[in-house]
Amino acid sequence: MNSPPSDAEAVAAANAALYEALERGDLDAVAERWLEEGDISVVHPGWPVISGRSEVLRSYALIMANTEYIQYFLTDVQVSVAGDTALVTCTENILSGGPAEADGSAGPLVGGLVVATNLFRRTPGNAWKLWSHHGSPVLVEREEAAGPEEGEGPGGGEDPGGGLTQIG
């Protein structure tokens, strides 16, 4: 007989289910991961705070409508539980792609790092639902194989992609 998962295991599973729903582009499954009552909020990288269930879900619908492909590789996942509240921090290693090219070939793939904080609350039915998500981009330095020296050219040697790296 299997014992029920610990609270930390249940929160980790709820967190993984959120990212799986995002990868599938399943807005209904994403909505199912969020609290239905109360003031929920989200901060997507580079966006202002978005509050309220309808606005939060609308933001995900906009992202899904403009993202052909997305895959998350979660690292550095830490789960803390205090009573009916849980905190998950992780690094989202994201690979995403735009629409296919005119010739039918795959569109460009872009990789990026986002540090995320996901706050969950336990519902009366003992399910863990997302209360707030905050994602901050991680700025990474890229080595240029053959490019301008530091301080030369446009941007003075800074990464114009804000930490995002085009692949291919």
PDB file of C-alpha atoms in Angstrom:
ATOM      1  CA  MET A   1       0.000   0.000   0.000  1.00  0.00           C
ATOM      2  CA  ASN A   2       1.355   3.417  -0.952  1.00  0.00           C
ATOM      3  CA  SER A   3       1.344   6.171   1.622  1.00  0.00           C
ATOM      4  CA  PRO A   4      -0.013   9.562   0.587  1.00  0.00           C
ATOM      5  CA  PRO A   5       2.588  12.017  -0.691  1.00  0.00           C
ATOM      6  CA  SER A   6       4.043  14.502   1.757  1.00  0.00           C
ATOM      7  CA  ASP A   7       2.948  18.116   1.431  1.00  0.00           C
ATOM      8  CA  ALA A   8       6.260  18.986  -0.219  1.00  0.00           C
ATOM      9  CA  GLU A   9       5.833  16.156  -2.745  1.00  0.00           C
ATOM     10  CA  ALA A  10       2.255  17.245  -3.486  1.00  0.00           C
ATOM     11  CA  VAL A  11       3.391  20.849  -4.031  1.00  0.00           C
ATOM     12  CA  ALA A  12       6.239  19.710  -6.297  1.00  0.00           C
ATOM     13  CA  ALA A  13       3.714  17.687  -8.328  1.00  0.00           C
ATOM     14  CA  ALA A  14       1.363  20.686  -8.596  1.00  0.00           C
ATOM     15  CA  ASN A  15       4.275  22.843  -9.743  1.00  0.00           C
ATOM     16  CA  ALA A  16       5.309  20.271 -12.378  1.00  0.00           C
ATOM     17  CA  ALA A  17       1.686  20.019 -13.586  1.00  0.00           C
ATOM     18  CA  LEU A  18       1.651  23.782 -14.227  1.00  0.00           C
ATOM     19  CA  TYR A  19       4.702  23.622 -16.475  1.00  0.00           C
ATOM     20  CA  GLU A  20       3.417  20.513 -18.261  1.00  0.00           C
ATOM     21  CA  ALA A  21       0.160  22.355 -19.046  1.00  0.00           C
ATOM     22  CA  LEU A  22       2.139  25.336 -20.359  1.00  0.00           C
ATOM     23  CA  GLU A  23       4.234  23.087 -22.593  1.00  0.00           C
ATOM     24  CA  ARG A  24       1.071  21.532 -24.064  1.00  0.00           C
ATOM     25  CA  GLY A  25      -0.460  24.981 -24.611  1.00  0.00           C
ATOM     26  CA  ASP A  26      -3.503  23.808 -22.622  1.00  0.00           C
ATOM     27  CA  LEU A  27      -5.129  26.933 -21.201  1.00  0.00           C
ATOM     28  CA  ASP A  28      -7.856  24.925 -19.431  1.00  0.00           C
ATOM     29  CA  ALA A  29      -5.219  22.863 -17.616  1.00  0.00           C
ATOM     30  CA  VAL A  30      -3.304  26.052 -16.735  1.00  0.00           C
ATOM     31  CA  ALA A  31      -6.527  27.553 -15.341  1.00  0.00           C
ATOM     32  CA  GLU A  32      -7.067  24.411 -13.279  1.00  0.00           C
ATOM     33  CA  ARG A  33      -3.683  24.951 -11.562  1.00  0.00           C
ATOM     34  CA  TRP A  34      -4.659  28.439 -10.276  1.00  0.00           C
ATOM     35  CA  LEU A  35      -6.840  29.325  -7.279  1.00  0.00           C
ATOM     36  CA  GLU A  36     -10.394  30.061  -8.312  1.00  0.00           C
ATOM     37  CA  GLU A  37     -11.067  32.505  -5.491  1.00  0.00           C
ATOM     38  CA  GLY A  38      -8.996  35.269  -3.994  1.00  0.00           C
ATOM     39  CA  ASP A  39      -6.606  37.737  -5.513  1.00  0.00           C
ATOM     40  CA  ILE A  40      -4.107  35.904  -7.704  1.00  0.00           C
ATOM     41  CA  SER A  41      -1.232  37.575  -9.519  1.00  0.00           C
ATOM     42  CA  VAL A  42       1.474  36.931 -12.080  1.00  0.00           C
ATOM     43  CA  VAL A  43       4.610  38.738 -13.183  1.00  0.00           C
ATOM     44  CA  HIS A  44       5.941  37.469 -16.494  1.00  0.00           C
ATOM     45  CA  PRO A  45       9.527  38.521 -17.320  1.00  0.00           C
ATOM     46  CA  GLY A  46       9.472  42.142 -18.431  1.00  0.00           C
ATOM     47  CA  TRP A  47       5.754  42.596 -17.696  1.00  0.00           C
ATOM     48  CA  PRO A  48       4.041  44.589 -14.939  1.00  0.00           C
ATOM     49  CA  VAL A  49       2.111  42.843 -12.170  1.00  0.00           C
ATOM     50  CA  ILE A  50      -1.139  41.337 -13.464  1.00  0.00           C
ATOM     51  CA  SER A  51      -3.848  40.718 -10.875  1.00  0.00           C
ATOM     52  CA  GLY A  52      -7.186  38.939 -10.951  1.00  0.00           C
ATOM     53  CA  ARG A  53      -8.022  35.524 -12.327  1.00  0.00           C
ATOM     54  CA  SER A  54      -9.420  36.661 -15.680  1.00  0.00           C
ATOM     55  CA  GLU A  55      -6.456  38.954 -16.388  1.00  0.00           C
ATOM     56  CA  VAL A  56      -3.890  36.353 -15.299  1.00  0.00           C
ATOM     57  CA  LEU A  57      -5.439  33.710 -17.554  1.00  0.00           C
ATOM     58  CA  ARG A  58      -5.718  36.232 -20.390  1.00  0.00           C
ATOM     59  CA  SER A  59      -1.962  36.845 -20.106  1.00  0.00           C
ATOM     60  CA  TYR A  60      -1.291  33.125 -20.504  1.00  0.00           C
ATOM     61  CA  ALA A  61      -3.671  32.976 -23.480  1.00  0.00           C
ATOM     62  CA  LEU A  62      -1.700  35.804 -25.148  1.00  0.00           C
ATOM     63  CA  ILE A  63       1.599  34.045 -24.545  1.00  0.00           C
ATOM     64  CA  MET A  64       0.247  30.751 -25.892  1.00  0.00           C
ATOM     65  CA  ALA A  65      -1.222  32.435 -28.971  1.00  0.00           C
ATOM     66  CA  ASN A  66       2.199  33.877 -29.822  1.00  0.00           C
ATOM     67  CA  THR A  67       4.388  30.895 -28.953  1.00  0.00           C
ATOM     68  CA  GLU A  68       4.586  28.050 -31.427  1.00  0.00           C
ATOM     69  CA  TYR A  69       6.724  25.827 -29.181  1.00  0.00           C
ATOM     70  CA  ILE A  70       7.903  25.982 -25.564  1.00  0.00           C
ATOM     71  CA  GLN A  71       9.708  23.547 -23.322  1.00  0.00           C
ATOM     72  CA  TYR A  72      10.763  24.020 -19.712  1.00  0.00           C
ATOM     73  CA  PHE A  73      13.684  22.290 -18.032  1.00  0.00           C
ATOM     74  CA  LEU A  74      13.326  23.094 -14.335  1.00  0.00           C
ATOM     75  CA  THR A  75      16.465  23.163 -12.214  1.00  0.00           C
ATOM     76  CA  ASP A  76      17.306  24.305  -8.680  1.00  0.00           C
ATOM     77  CA  VAL A  77      13.767  23.432  -7.537  1.00  0.00           C
ATOM     78  CA  GLN A  78      13.247  24.174  -3.837  1.00  0.00           C
ATOM     79  CA  VAL A  79       9.936  23.548  -2.040  1.00  0.00           C
ATOM     80  CA  SER A  80       9.034  24.994   1.369  1.00  0.00           C
ATOM     81  CA  VAL A  81       5.706  24.347   3.093  1.00  0.00           C
ATOM     82  CA  ALA A  82       4.298  26.270   6.061  1.00  0.00           C
ATOM     83  CA  GLY A  83       0.799  25.138   6.985  1.00  0.00           C
ATOM     84  CA  ASP A  84      -1.507  25.761   4.036  1.00  0.00           C
ATOM     85  CA  THR A  85       1.001  27.885   2.094  1.00  0.00           C
ATOM     86  CA  ALA A  86       3.920  26.676   0.010  1.00  0.00           C
ATOM     87  CA  LEU A  87       6.756  28.396  -1.797  1.00  0.00           C
ATOM     88  CA  VAL A  88       8.539  26.947  -4.814  1.00  0.00           C
ATOM     89  CA  THR A  89      11.616  28.565  -6.286  1.00  0.00           C
ATOM     90  CA  CYS A  90      13.236  27.251  -9.436  1.00  0.00           C
ATOM     91  CA  THR A  91      15.138  28.146 -12.550  1.00  0.00           C
ATOM     92  CA  GLU A  92      13.148  27.816 -15.756  1.00  0.00           C
ATOM     93  CA  ASN A  93      15.528  26.824 -18.542  1.00  0.00           C
ATOM     94  CA  ILE A  94      13.276  27.698 -21.457  1.00  0.00           C
ATOM     95  CA  LEU A  95      13.492  26.678 -25.087  1.00  0.00           C
ATOM     96  CA  SER A  96      10.881  28.317 -27.295  1.00  0.00           C
ATOM     97  CA  GLY A  97      10.238  28.802 -30.967  1.00  0.00           C
ATOM     98  CA  GLY A  98       8.307  31.026 -33.258  1.00  0.00           C
ATOM     99  CA  PRO A  99       6.194  30.205 -36.295  1.00  0.00           C
ATOM    100  CA  ALA A 100       7.573  28.097 -39.126  1.00  0.00           C
ATOM    101  CA  GLU A 101       9.467  29.833 -41.886  1.00  0.00           C
ATOM    102  CA  ALA A 102       7.800  30.523 -45.256  1.00  0.00           C
ATOM    103  CA  ASP A 103       9.577  27.502 -46.774  1.00  0.00           C
ATOM    104  CA  GLY A 104       8.056  25.234 -44.111  1.00  0.00           C
ATOM    105  CA  SER A 105      11.239  24.801 -42.078  1.00  0.00           C
ATOM    106  CA  ALA A 106      11.183  25.220 -38.319  1.00  0.00           C
ATOM    107  CA  GLY A 107      11.207  28.746 -36.991  1.00  0.00           C
ATOM    108  CA  PRO A 108      14.013  30.116 -34.847  1.00  0.00           C
ATOM    109  CA  LEU A 109      14.560  28.599 -31.410  1.00  0.00           C
ATOM    110  CA  VAL A 110      15.373  30.874 -28.501  1.00  0.00           C
ATOM    111  CA  GLY A 111      16.751  29.783 -25.155  1.00  0.00           C
ATOM    112  CA  GLY A 112      16.510  31.727 -21.928  1.00  0.00           C
ATOM    113  CA  LEU A 113      16.755  31.497 -18.182  1.00  0.00           C
ATOM    114  CA  VAL A 114      14.090  32.724 -15.784  1.00  0.00           C
ATOM    115  CA  VAL A 115      14.206  32.512 -12.005  1.00  0.00           C
ATOM    116  CA  ALA A 116      10.670  31.795 -10.815  1.00  0.00           C
ATOM    117  CA  THR A 117       8.873  32.025  -7.501  1.00  0.00           C
ATOM    118  CA  ASN A 118       5.574  30.134  -7.332  1.00  0.00           C
ATOM    119  CA  LEU A 119       3.362  30.581  -4.295  1.00  0.00           C
ATOM    120  CA  PHE A 120       0.737  27.878  -3.637  1.00  0.00           C
ATOM    121  CA  ARG A 121      -2.171  27.603  -1.206  1.00  0.00           C
ATOM    122  CA  ARG A 122      -3.905  24.462  -0.063  1.00  0.00           C
ATOM    123  CA  THR A 123      -7.611  24.432  -0.962  1.00  0.00           C
ATOM    124  CA  PRO A 124     -10.366  23.000   1.253  1.00  0.00           C
ATOM    125  CA  GLY A 125     -10.265  19.906  -0.993  1.00  0.00           C
ATOM    126  CA  ASN A 126      -6.579  19.438  -0.051  1.00  0.00           C
ATOM    127  CA  ALA A 127      -5.306  20.394  -3.527  1.00  0.00           C
ATOM    128  CA  TRP A 128      -2.390  22.789  -3.950  1.00  0.00           C
ATOM    129  CA  LYS A 129      -3.276  25.689  -6.271  1.00  0.00           C
ATOM    130  CA  LEU A 130      -1.142  28.519  -7.543  1.00  0.00           C
ATOM    131  CA  TRP A 131      -1.696  31.858  -5.830  1.00  0.00           C
ATOM    132  CA  SER A 132       1.109  33.864  -7.439  1.00  0.00           C
ATOM    133  CA  HIS A 133       3.872  33.395 -10.012  1.00  0.00           C
ATOM    134  CA  HIS A 134       6.799  35.769 -10.464  1.00  0.00           C
ATOM    135  CA  GLY A 135       9.376  35.239 -13.185  1.00  0.00           C
ATOM    136  CA  SER A 136      12.560  37.311 -13.501  1.00  0.00           C
ATOM    137  CA  PRO A 137      14.924  36.956 -16.445  1.00  0.00           C
ATOM    138  CA  VAL A 138      18.480  35.908 -15.714  1.00  0.00           C
ATOM    139  CA  LEU A 139      20.950  37.989 -17.681  1.00  0.00           C
ATOM    140  CA  VAL A 140      23.794  35.871 -18.967  1.00  0.00           C
ATOM    141  CA  GLU A 141      26.995  36.893 -20.640  1.00  0.00           C
ATOM    142  CA  ARG A 142      27.583  35.279 -23.997  1.00  0.00           C
ATOM    143  CA  GLU A 143      30.960  34.688 -25.520  1.00  0.00           C
ATOM    144  CA  GLU A 144      31.071  35.778 -29.135  1.00  0.00           C
ATOM    145  CA  ALA A 145      33.082  33.446 -31.376  1.00  0.00           C
ATOM    146  CA  ALA A 146      34.124  36.292 -33.649  1.00  0.00           C
ATOM    147  CA  GLY A 147      32.621  39.598 -32.730  1.00  0.00           C
ATOM    148  CA  PRO A 148      33.436  43.084 -31.536  1.00  0.00           C
ATOM    149  CA  GLU A 149      35.574  43.524 -28.467  1.00  0.00           C
ATOM    150  CA  GLU A 150      34.012  44.680 -25.191  1.00  0.00           C
ATOM    151  CA  GLY A 151      32.754  48.230 -25.591  1.00  0.00           C
ATOM    152  CA  GLU A 152      32.886  48.212 -29.393  1.00  0.00           C
ATOM    153  CA  GLY A 153      29.975  48.308 -31.764  1.00  0.00           C
ATOM    154  CA  PRO A 154      26.269  48.666 -30.980  1.00  0.00           C
ATOM    155  CA  GLY A 155      25.336  48.111 -27.374  1.00  0.00           C
ATOM    156  CA  GLY A 156      28.898  48.476 -26.126  1.00  0.00           C
ATOM    157  CA  GLY A 157      29.358  44.720 -25.821  1.00  0.00           C
ATOM    158  CA  GLU A 158      26.101  44.125 -23.939  1.00  0.00           C
ATOM    159  CA  ASP A 159      23.728  41.276 -24.765  1.00  0.00           C
ATOM    160  CA  PRO A 160      20.893  42.862 -26.787  1.00  0.00           C
ATOM    161  CA  GLY A 161      18.671  39.830 -26.117  1.00  0.00           C
ATOM    162  CA  GLY A 162      18.277  40.513 -22.404  1.00  0.00           C
ATOM    163  CA  GLY A 163      19.703  37.104 -21.564  1.00  0.00           C
ATOM    164  CA  LEU A 164      17.897  35.299 -24.389  1.00  0.00           C
ATOM    165  CA  THR A 165      20.053  33.406 -26.827  1.00  0.00           C
ATOM    166  CA  GLN A 166      18.957  32.534 -30.342  1.00  0.00           C
ATOM    167  CA  ILE A 167      19.820  28.974 -31.267  1.00  0.00           C
ATOM    168  CA  GLY A 168      20.556  27.969 -34.839  1.00  0.00           C
TER     169      GLY A 168
END
